[in-house]
GROMACS .gro file of N, CA, C and O in nm:
model
  500
    1UNK      N    1  10.536  12.904   6.853
    1UNK     CA    2  10.666  12.899   6.792
    1UNK      C    3  10.657  12.962   6.652
    1UNK      O    4  10.565  12.932   6.577
    2UNK      N    5  10.753  13.041   6.619
    2UNK     CA    6  10.749  13.105   6.489
    2UNK      C    7  10.802  13.009   6.382
    2UNK      O    8  10.863  12.907   6.413
    3UNK      N    9  10.778  13.046   6.258
    3UNK     CA   10  10.824  12.964   6.147
    3UNK      C   11  10.975  12.950   6.145
    3UNK      O   12  11.028  12.842   6.118
    4UNK      N   13  11.046  13.059   6.173
    4UNK     CA   14  11.193  13.055   6.172
    4UNK      C   15  11.245  12.960   6.279
    4UNK      O   16  11.338  12.884   6.256
    5UNK      N   17  11.182  12.962   6.394
    5UNK     CA   18  11.225  12.874   6.502
    5UNK      C   19  11.198  12.728   6.466
    5UNK      O   20  11.279  12.639   6.494
    6UNK      N   21  11.083  12.704   6.403
    6UNK     CA   22  11.049  12.568   6.362
    6UNK      C   23  11.146  12.516   6.257
    6UNK      O   24  11.191  12.402   6.263
    7UNK      N   25  11.177  12.600   6.161
    7UNK     CA   26  11.271  12.559   6.056
    7UNK      C   27  11.409  12.534   6.116
    7UNK      O   28  11.476  12.437   6.081
    8UNK      N   29  11.451  12.620   6.207
    8UNK     CA   30  11.580  12.602   6.272
    8UNK      C   31  11.585  12.473   6.353
    8UNK      O   32  11.684  12.400   6.349
    9UNK      N   33  11.479  12.445   6.425
    9UNK     CA   34  11.473  12.322   6.504
    9UNK      C   35  11.473  12.200   6.413
    9UNK      O   36  11.540  12.100   6.440
   10UNK      N   37  11.399  12.209   6.302
   10UNK     CA   38  11.395  12.098   6.207
   10UNK      C   39  11.534  12.074   6.148
   10UNK      O   40  11.580  11.961   6.138
   11UNK      N   41  11.602  12.181   6.109
   11UNK     CA   42  11.735  12.168   6.049
   11UNK      C   43  11.834  12.109   6.150
   11UNK      O   44  11.916  12.024   6.114
   12UNK      N   45  11.824  12.151   6.275
   12UNK     CA   46  11.913  12.097   6.377
   12UNK      C   47  11.885  11.949   6.399
   12UNK      O   48  11.978  11.869   6.413
   13UNK      N   49  11.758  11.911   6.400
   13UNK     CA   50  11.722  11.771   6.418
   13UNK      C   51  11.771  11.686   6.304
   13UNK      O   52  11.822  11.575   6.323
   14UNK      N   53  11.757  11.736   6.182
   14UNK     CA   54  11.805  11.661   6.065
   14UNK      C   55  11.957  11.648   6.070
   14UNK      O   56  12.012  11.542   6.041
   15UNK      N   57  12.025  11.753   6.107
   15UNK     CA   58  12.172  11.748   6.115
   15UNK      C   59  12.218  11.646   6.218
   15UNK      O   60  12.313  11.571   6.195
   16UNK      N   61  12.150  11.640   6.332
   16UNK     CA   62  12.185  11.543   6.434
   16UNK      C   63  12.154  11.400   6.388
   16UNK      O   64  12.231  11.308   6.414
   17UNK      N   65  12.043  11.384   6.320
   17UNK     CA   66  12.003  11.251   6.277
   17UNK      C   67  12.093  11.198   6.167
   17UNK      O   68  12.125  11.079   6.162
   18UNK      N   69  12.137  11.285   6.078
   18UNK     CA   70  12.219  11.242   5.965
   18UNK      C   71  12.368  11.255   5.992
   18UNK      O   72  12.448  11.218   5.907
   19UNK      N   73  12.405  11.306   6.106
   19UNK     CA   74  12.547  11.323   6.139
   19UNK      C   75  12.627  11.195   6.127
   19UNK      O   76  12.731  11.193   6.062
   20UNK      N   77  12.584  11.084   6.187
   20UNK     CA   78  12.662  10.960   6.176
   20UNK      C   79  12.672  10.909   6.032
   20UNK      O   80  12.769  10.844   5.996
   21UNK      N   81  12.575  10.942   5.948
   21UNK     CA   82  12.580  10.898   5.809
   21UNK      C   83  12.684  10.976   5.729
   21UNK      O   84  12.735  10.926   5.629
   22UNK      N   85  12.715  11.094   5.774
   22UNK     CA   86  12.811  11.177   5.704
   22UNK      C   87  12.954  11.150   5.749
   22UNK      O   88  13.047  11.213   5.701
   23UNK      N   89  12.974  11.055   5.839
   23UNK     CA   90  13.109  11.022   5.886
   23UNK      C   91  13.190  10.964   5.772
   23UNK      O   92  13.135  10.906   5.679
   24UNK      N   93  13.320  10.979   5.775
   24UNK     CA   94  13.402  10.926   5.667
   24UNK      C   95  13.386  10.775   5.653
   24UNK      O   96  13.370  10.703   5.751
   25UNK      N   97  13.394  10.729   5.531
   25UNK     CA   98  13.372  10.587   5.503
   25UNK      C   99  13.485  10.500   5.558
   25UNK      O  100  13.463  10.384   5.591
   26UNK      N  101  13.604  10.554   5.569
   26UNK     CA  102  13.716  10.473   5.616
   26UNK      C  103  13.704  10.437   5.763
   26UNK      O  104  13.772  10.347   5.811
   27UNK      N  105  13.617  10.502   5.838
   27UNK     CA  106  13.600  10.470   5.979
   27UNK      C  107  13.535  10.333   5.997
   27UNK      O  108  13.553  10.270   6.101
   28UNK      N  109  13.461  10.287   5.898
   28UNK     CA  110  13.394  10.158   5.909
   28UNK      C  111  13.485  10.042   5.871
   28UNK      O  112  13.456   9.928   5.903
   29UNK      N  113  13.591  10.070   5.802
   29UNK     CA  114  13.681   9.963   5.758
   29UNK      C  115  13.762   9.911   5.876
   29UNK      O  116  13.809   9.988   5.960
   30UNK      N  117  13.783   9.779   5.883
   30UNK     CA  118  13.866   9.726   5.992
   30UNK      C  119  14.011   9.767   5.972
   30UNK      O  120  14.055   9.795   5.860
   31UNK      N  121  14.083   9.768   6.079
   31UNK     CA  122  14.225   9.803   6.075
   31UNK      C  123  14.299   9.693   6.000
   31UNK      O  124  14.292   9.576   6.035
   32UNK      N  125  14.373   9.731   5.897
   32UNK     CA  126  14.442   9.632   5.815
   32UNK      C  127  14.583   9.605   5.864
   32UNK      O  128  14.653   9.525   5.805
   33UNK      N  129  14.624   9.670   5.969
   33UNK     CA  130  14.757   9.648   6.025
   33UNK      C  131  14.765   9.505   6.080
   33UNK      O  132  14.673   9.459   6.147
   34UNK      N  133  14.873   9.433   6.049
   34UNK     CA  134  14.884   9.296   6.100
   34UNK      C  135  14.887   9.295   6.253
   34UNK      O  136  14.953   9.378   6.315
   35UNK      N  137  14.813   9.203   6.309
   35UNK     CA  138  14.809   9.182   6.455
   35UNK      C  139  14.751   9.303   6.531
   35UNK      O  140  14.780   9.322   6.648
   36UNK      N  141  14.671   9.383   6.465
   36UNK     CA  142  14.613   9.502   6.530
   36UNK      C  143  14.520   9.462   6.643
   36UNK      O  144  14.519   9.525   6.749
   37UNK      N  145  14.443   9.356   6.623
   37UNK     CA  146  14.348   9.311   6.726
   37UNK      C  147  14.423   9.266   6.850
   37UNK      O  148  14.388   9.303   6.962
   38UNK      N  149  14.528   9.188   6.831
   38UNK     CA  150  14.605   9.138   6.944
   38UNK      C  151  14.676   9.251   7.017
   38UNK      O  152  14.683   9.251   7.140
   39UNK      N  153  14.727   9.347   6.942
   39UNK     CA  154  14.792   9.462   7.005
   39UNK      C  155  14.693   9.541   7.090
   39UNK      O  156  14.724   9.580   7.203
   40UNK      N  157  14.573   9.560   7.036
   40UNK     CA  158  14.470   9.632   7.110
   40UNK      C  159  14.431   9.555   7.236
   40UNK      O  160  14.408   9.616   7.342
   41UNK      N  161  14.423   9.423   7.225
   41UNK     CA  162  14.388   9.342   7.342
   41UNK      C  163  14.493   9.354   7.451
   41UNK      O  164  14.459   9.365   7.570
   42UNK      N  165  14.620   9.354   7.413
   42UNK     CA  166  14.728   9.368   7.511
   42UNK      C  167  14.719   9.505   7.578
   42UNK      O  168  14.730   9.515   7.701
   43UNK      N  169  14.696   9.609   7.500
   43UNK     CA  170  14.687   9.744   7.556
   43UNK      C  171  14.571   9.756   7.653
   43UNK      O  172  14.585   9.813   7.762
   44UNK      N  173  14.455   9.701   7.615
   44UNK     CA  174  14.338   9.707   7.704
   44UNK      C  175  14.363   9.628   7.832
   44UNK      O  176  14.328   9.672   7.942
   45UNK      N  177  14.423   9.510   7.818
   45UNK     CA  178  14.449   9.426   7.935
   45UNK      C  179  14.547   9.495   8.030
   45UNK      O  180  14.530   9.491   8.153
   46UNK      N  181  14.649   9.559   7.975
   46UNK     CA  182  14.746   9.629   8.060
   46UNK      C  183  14.683   9.751   8.127
   46UNK      O  184  14.714   9.781   8.242
   47UNK      N  185  14.596   9.821   8.055
   47UNK     CA  186  14.528   9.935   8.115
   47UNK      C  187  14.439   9.889   8.230
   47UNK      O  188  14.434   9.953   8.337
   48UNK      N  189  14.369   9.780   8.209
   48UNK     CA  190  14.282   9.727   8.315
   48UNK      C  191  14.366   9.679   8.434
   48UNK      O  192  14.327   9.697   8.549
   49UNK      N  193  14.482   9.621   8.406
   49UNK     CA  194  14.571   9.577   8.514
   49UNK      C  195  14.617   9.696   8.597
   49UNK      O  196  14.625   9.687   8.720
   50UNK      N  197  14.644   9.807   8.532
   50UNK     CA  198  14.685   9.927   8.606
   50UNK      C  199  14.573   9.972   8.700
   50UNK      O  200  14.600  10.011   8.815
   51UNK      N  201  14.449   9.965   8.652
   51UNK     CA  202  14.335  10.002   8.738
   51UNK      C  203  14.324   9.907   8.857
   51UNK      O  204  14.303   9.950   8.971
   52UNK      N  205  14.337   9.779   8.830
   52UNK     CA  206  14.327   9.679   8.938
   52UNK      C  207  14.439   9.699   9.039
   52UNK      O  208  14.416   9.689   9.160
   53UNK      N  209  14.558   9.730   8.990
   53UNK     CA  210  14.671   9.755   9.081
   53UNK      C  211  14.645   9.874   9.172
   53UNK      O  212  14.679   9.872   9.290
   54UNK      N  213  14.583   9.979   9.117
   54UNK     CA  214  14.555  10.096   9.201
   54UNK      C  215  14.449  10.063   9.306
   54UNK      O  216  14.460  10.106   9.422
   55UNK      N  217  14.348   9.985   9.268
   55UNK     CA  218  14.245   9.944   9.365
   55UNK      C  219  14.308   9.855   9.473
   55UNK      O  220  14.279   9.870   9.592
   56UNK      N  221  14.397   9.765   9.432
   56UNK     CA  222  14.463   9.678   9.528
   56UNK      C  223  14.547   9.759   9.627
   56UNK      O  224  14.547   9.731   9.747
   57UNK      N  225  14.616   9.860   9.576
   57UNK     CA  226  14.697   9.944   9.665
   57UNK      C  227  14.608  10.016   9.767
   57UNK      O  228  14.645  10.028   9.885
   58UNK      N  229  14.492  10.062   9.722
   58UNK     CA  230  14.399  10.128   9.816
   58UNK      C  231  14.351  10.031   9.922
   58UNK      O  232  14.341  10.066  10.040
   59UNK      N  233  14.322   9.908   9.881
   59UNK     CA  234  14.276   9.807   9.977
   59UNK      C  235  14.387   9.772  10.076
   59UNK      O  236  14.361   9.751  10.195
   60UNK      N  237  14.510   9.765  10.028
   60UNK     CA  238  14.623   9.740  10.118
   60UNK      C  239  14.633   9.850  10.223
   60UNK      O  240  14.655   9.821  10.341
   61UNK      N  241  14.615   9.974  10.180
   61UNK     CA  242  14.621  10.087  10.273
   61UNK      C  243  14.511  10.077  10.377
   61UNK      O  244  14.534  10.102  10.496
   62UNK      N  245  14.391  10.037  10.333
   62UNK     CA  246  14.279  10.025  10.426
   62UNK      C  247  14.306   9.915  10.529
   62UNK      O  248  14.271   9.930  10.647
   63UNK      N  249  14.369   9.805  10.486
   63UNK     CA  250  14.401   9.697  10.580
   63UNK      C  251  14.503   9.747  10.682
   63UNK      O  252  14.490   9.720  10.802
   64UNK      N  253  14.602   9.820  10.637
   64UNK     CA  254  14.703   9.874  10.729
   64UNK      C  255  14.641   9.969  10.830
   64UNK      O  256  14.672   9.963  10.950
   65UNK      N  257  14.550  10.056  10.783
   65UNK     CA  258  14.485  10.150  10.874
   65UNK      C  259  14.398  10.076  10.975
   65UNK      O  260  14.396  10.110  11.094
   66UNK      N  261  14.327   9.974  10.928
   66UNK     CA  262  14.241   9.897  11.018
   66UNK      C  263  14.324   9.822  11.121
   66UNK      O  264  14.286   9.813  11.239
   67UNK      N  265  14.438   9.769  11.080
   67UNK     CA  266  14.527   9.699  11.173
   67UNK      C  267  14.577   9.796  11.279
   67UNK      O  268  14.583   9.762  11.398
   68UNK      N  269  14.610   9.916  11.236
   68UNK     CA  270  14.657  10.017  11.330
   68UNK      C  271  14.547  10.054  11.430
   68UNK      O  272  14.573  10.071  11.550
   69UNK      N  273  14.422  10.063  11.382
   69UNK     CA  274  14.310  10.094  11.471
   69UNK      C  275  14.291   9.984  11.575
   69UNK      O  276  14.258  10.012  11.690
   70UNK      N  277  14.310   9.858  11.535
   70UNK     CA  278  14.296   9.747  11.631
   70UNK      C  279  14.400   9.761  11.741
   70UNK      O  280  14.370   9.745  11.859
   71UNK      N  281  14.522   9.793  11.702
   71UNK     CA  282  14.629   9.807  11.801
   71UNK      C  283  14.606   9.926  11.893
   71UNK      O  284  14.643   9.923  12.011
   72UNK      N  285  14.544  10.031  11.843
   72UNK     CA  286  14.524  10.153  11.922
   72UNK      C  287  14.393  10.154  12.000
   72UNK      O  288  14.369  10.247  12.077
   73UNK      N  289  14.310  10.054  11.981
   73UNK     CA  290  14.181  10.051  12.051
   73UNK      C  291  14.202  10.040  12.201
   73UNK      O  292  14.284   9.963  12.250
   74UNK      N  293  14.126  10.122  12.275
   74UNK     CA  294  14.138  10.125  12.421
   74UNK      C  295  14.037  10.032  12.488
   74UNK      O  296  14.073   9.953  12.574
   75UNK      N  297  13.914  10.044  12.450
   75UNK     CA  298  13.810   9.965  12.516
   75UNK      C  299  13.779   9.839  12.435
   75UNK      O  300  13.817   9.827  12.318
   76UNK      N  301  13.707   9.750  12.499
   76UNK     CA  302  13.670   9.625  12.432
   76UNK      C  303  13.577   9.653  12.314
   76UNK      O  304  13.587   9.589  12.209
   77UNK      N  305  13.487   9.748  12.330
   77UNK     CA  306  13.393   9.782  12.223
   77UNK      C  307  13.467   9.840  12.102
   77UNK      O  308  13.437   9.805  11.988
   78UNK      N  309  13.565   9.927  12.130
   78UNK     CA  310  13.645   9.984  12.020
   78UNK      C  311  13.723   9.874  11.949
   78UNK      O  312  13.734   9.874  11.827
   79UNK      N  313  13.776   9.782  12.027
   79UNK     CA  314  13.856   9.674  11.970
   79UNK      C  315  13.768   9.583  11.882
   79UNK      O  316  13.809   9.542  11.774
   80UNK      N  317  13.646   9.553  11.930
   80UNK     CA  318  13.553   9.471  11.852
   80UNK      C  319  13.520   9.538  11.719
   80UNK      O  320  13.521   9.475  11.613
   81UNK      N  321  13.490   9.667  11.725
   81UNK     CA  322  13.454   9.741  11.604
   81UNK      C  323  13.573   9.748  11.507
   81UNK      O  324  13.557   9.731  11.386
   82UNK      N  325  13.691   9.768  11.563
   82UNK     CA  326  13.811   9.776  11.479
   82UNK      C  327  13.840   9.641  11.415
   82UNK      O  328  13.879   9.633  11.298
   83UNK      N  329  13.820   9.532  11.490
   83UNK     CA  330  13.842   9.398  11.434
   83UNK      C  331  13.742   9.369  11.323
   83UNK      O  332  13.775   9.305  11.223
   84UNK      N  333  13.619   9.416  11.340
   84UNK     CA  334  13.517   9.397  11.238
   84UNK      C  335  13.556   9.470  11.110
   84UNK      O  336  13.543   9.416  11.000
   85UNK      N  337  13.605   9.593  11.126
   85UNK     CA  338  13.650   9.670  11.009
   85UNK      C  339  13.770   9.603  10.943
   85UNK      O  340  13.780   9.599  10.821
   86UNK      N  341  13.860   9.550  11.024
   86UNK     CA  342  13.978   9.482  10.971
   86UNK      C  343  13.938   9.359  10.891
   86UNK      O  344  13.989   9.334  10.782
   87UNK      N  345  13.844   9.283  10.944
   87UNK     CA  346  13.798   9.163  10.875
   87UNK      C  347  13.737   9.198  10.739
   87UNK      O  348  13.767   9.135  10.638
   88UNK      N  349  13.654   9.302  10.737
   88UNK     CA  350  13.592   9.346  10.612
   88UNK      C  351  13.697   9.395  10.512
   88UNK      O  352  13.690   9.363  10.392
   89UNK      N  353  13.795   9.469  10.560
   89UNK     CA  354  13.900   9.520  10.472
   89UNK      C  355  13.982   9.405  10.414
   89UNK      O  356  14.018   9.407  10.295
   90UNK      N  357  14.010   9.304  10.495
   90UNK     CA  358  14.086   9.188  10.446
   90UNK      C  359  14.006   9.110  10.342
   90UNK      O  360  14.063   9.061  10.244
   91UNK      N  361  13.874   9.101  10.361
   91UNK     CA  362  13.791   9.030  10.263
   91UNK      C  363  13.790   9.105  10.130
   91UNK      O  364  13.802   9.043  10.024
   92UNK      N  365  13.775   9.236  10.136
   92UNK     CA  366  13.777   9.315  10.011
   92UNK      C  367  13.912   9.304   9.943
   92UNK      O  368  13.920   9.293   9.820
   93UNK      N  369  14.019   9.305  10.021
   93UNK     CA  370  14.153   9.293   9.964
   93UNK      C  371  14.170   9.157   9.898
   93UNK      O  372  14.228   9.147   9.789
   94UNK      N  373  14.117   9.052   9.960
   94UNK     CA  374  14.126   8.918   9.902
   94UNK      C  375  14.051   8.910   9.768
   94UNK      O  376  14.098   8.848   9.673
   95UNK      N  377  13.935   8.974   9.762
   95UNK     CA  378  13.859   8.977   9.637
   95UNK      C  379  13.937   9.048   9.527
   95UNK      O  380  13.944   9.000   9.413
   96UNK      N  381  13.996   9.161   9.561
   96UNK     CA  382  14.074   9.237   9.463
   96UNK      C  383  14.199   9.158   9.424
   96UNK      O  384  14.242   9.162   9.308
   97UNK      N  385  14.254   9.084   9.519
   97UNK     CA  386  14.373   9.005   9.490
   97UNK      C  387  14.340   8.896   9.387
   97UNK      O  388  14.419   8.870   9.296
   98UNK      N  389  14.223   8.835   9.398
   98UNK     CA  390  14.180   8.735   9.299
   98UNK      C  391  14.163   8.801   9.163
   98UNK      O  392  14.203   8.746   9.060
   99UNK      N  393  14.103   8.918   9.162
   99UNK     CA  394  14.084   8.991   9.036
   99UNK      C  395  14.218   9.026   8.974
   99UNK      O  396  14.237   9.014   8.853
  100UNK      N  397  14.313   9.065   9.058
  100UNK     CA  398  14.446   9.100   9.010
  100UNK      C  399  14.514   8.978   8.948
  100UNK      O  400  14.574   8.988   8.840
  101UNK      N  401  14.502   8.865   9.013
  101UNK     CA  402  14.563   8.742   8.961
  101UNK      C  403  14.502   8.705   8.826
  101UNK      O  404  14.574   8.671   8.731
  102UNK      N  405  14.371   8.716   8.816
  102UNK     CA  406  14.302   8.686   8.690
  102UNK      C  407  14.345   8.783   8.580
  102UNK      O  408  14.368   8.742   8.465
  103UNK      N  409  14.359   8.910   8.614
  103UNK     CA  410  14.398   9.008   8.514
  103UNK      C  411  14.542   8.986   8.469
  103UNK      O  412  14.573   9.004   8.351
  104UNK      N  413  14.629   8.945   8.559
  104UNK     CA  414  14.766   8.912   8.521
  104UNK      C  415  14.767   8.797   8.420
  104UNK      O  416  14.844   8.798   8.323
  105UNK      N  417  14.680   8.698   8.440
  105UNK     CA  418  14.671   8.588   8.346
  105UNK      C  419  14.617   8.635   8.211
  105UNK      O  420  14.663   8.590   8.106
  106UNK      N  421  14.521   8.728   8.213
  106UNK     CA  422  14.467   8.781   8.087
  106UNK      C  423  14.576   8.854   8.009
  106UNK      O  424  14.585   8.842   7.887
  107UNK      N  425  14.657   8.931   8.081
  107UNK     CA  426  14.766   9.003   8.016
  107UNK      C  427  14.864   8.904   7.955
  107UNK      O  428  14.908   8.920   7.840
  108UNK      N  429  14.898   8.800   8.030
  108UNK     CA  430  14.992   8.700   7.979
  108UNK      C  431  14.937   8.631   7.855
  108UNK      O  432  15.010   8.612   7.756
  109UNK      N  433  14.810   8.592   7.858
  109UNK     CA  434  14.749   8.527   7.742
  109UNK      C  435  14.744   8.620   7.621
  109UNK      O  436  14.770   8.580   7.508
  110UNK      N  437  14.712   8.747   7.645
  110UNK     CA  438  14.707   8.844   7.535
  110UNK      C  439  14.845   8.862   7.474
  110UNK      O  440  14.859   8.870   7.351
  111UNK      N  441  14.947   8.865   7.557
  111UNK     CA  442  15.084   8.878   7.506
  111UNK      C  443  15.124   8.754   7.427
  111UNK      O  444  15.192   8.764   7.324
  112UNK      N  445  15.082   8.636   7.472
  112UNK     CA  446  15.111   8.514   7.398
  112UNK      C  447  15.046   8.518   7.260
  112UNK      O  448  15.109   8.480   7.160
  113UNK      N  449  14.920   8.561   7.256
  113UNK     CA  450  14.851   8.570   7.126
  113UNK      C  451  14.920   8.669   7.034
  113UNK      O  452  14.936   8.644   6.913
  114UNK      N  453  14.967   8.781   7.089
  114UNK     CA  454  15.037   8.881   7.008
  114UNK      C  455  15.168   8.824   6.956
  114UNK      O  456  15.201   8.840   6.838
  115UNK      N  457  15.243   8.757   7.042
  115UNK     CA  458  15.370   8.698   6.999
  115UNK      C  459  15.348   8.594   6.890
  115UNK      O  460  15.423   8.586   6.793
  116UNK      N  461  15.244   8.512   6.906
  116UNK     CA  462  15.212   8.411   6.806
  116UNK      C  463  15.178   8.476   6.673
  116UNK      O  464  15.224   8.434   6.567
  117UNK      N  465  15.098   8.582   6.678
  117UNK     CA  466  15.060   8.653   6.557
  117UNK      C  467  15.182   8.713   6.488
  117UNK      O  468  15.197   8.704   6.367
  118UNK      N  469  15.269   8.775   6.567
  118UNK     CA  470  15.390   8.835   6.510
  118UNK      C  471  15.480   8.729   6.449
  118UNK      O  472  15.540   8.750   6.343
  119UNK      N  473  15.488   8.613   6.515
  119UNK     CA  474  15.569   8.504   6.460
  119UNK      C  475  15.509   8.453   6.329
  119UNK      O  476  15.583   8.426   6.233
  120UNK      N  477  15.378   8.443   6.324
  120UNK     CA  478  15.310   8.400   6.200
  120UNK      C  479  15.333   8.501   6.088
  120UNK      O  480  15.354   8.463   5.973
  121UNK      N  481  15.330   8.628   6.121
  121UNK     CA  482  15.353   8.733   6.023
  121UNK      C  483  15.497   8.726   5.970
  121UNK      O  484  15.521   8.747   5.852
  122UNK      N  485  15.591   8.698   6.060
  122UNK     CA  486  15.732   8.688   6.019
  122UNK      C  487  15.752   8.569   5.925
  122UNK      O  488  15.830   8.576   5.831
  123UNK      N  489  15.682   8.459   5.951
  123UNK     CA  490  15.693   8.340   5.867
  123UNK      C  491  15.632   8.366   5.728
  123UNK      O  492  15.682   8.315   5.629
  124UNK      N  493  15.525   8.444   5.724
  124UNK     CA  494  15.459   8.471   5.596
  124UNK      C  495  15.540   8.566   5.510
  124UNK      O  496  15.529   8.566   5.389
  125UNK      N  497  15.621   8.648   5.573
  125UNK     CA  498  15.700   8.747   5.498
  125UNK      C  499  15.816   8.686   5.426
  125UNK      O  500  15.866   8.587   5.439
   0.00000   0.00000   0.00000
């Protein structure tokens, strides 16, 4: 390796190592907006709920397809296999349904905390 390449590699390494130190100082300060934490919690909970809802919709579709396969099965072996798939799809849907219920409760609790914070802020003003 030549000297120029070594110096260039060293400079690049130093720049990468010191990059986070050169970040603006205001990035480390907490958000001073009232109820910012609660607002962020509500947003995250709602985003997660949207993900859970999409997974639940996919599981619902899989259950419908499996049910249709059971009805269309011709032989006993096909019917057994289709019923097995249907049972598995229903179990996965039930698991996602529990997750969905829990996430709905998280969203409700986060909204309650936000409302309480906003009410406290209104009283202090």
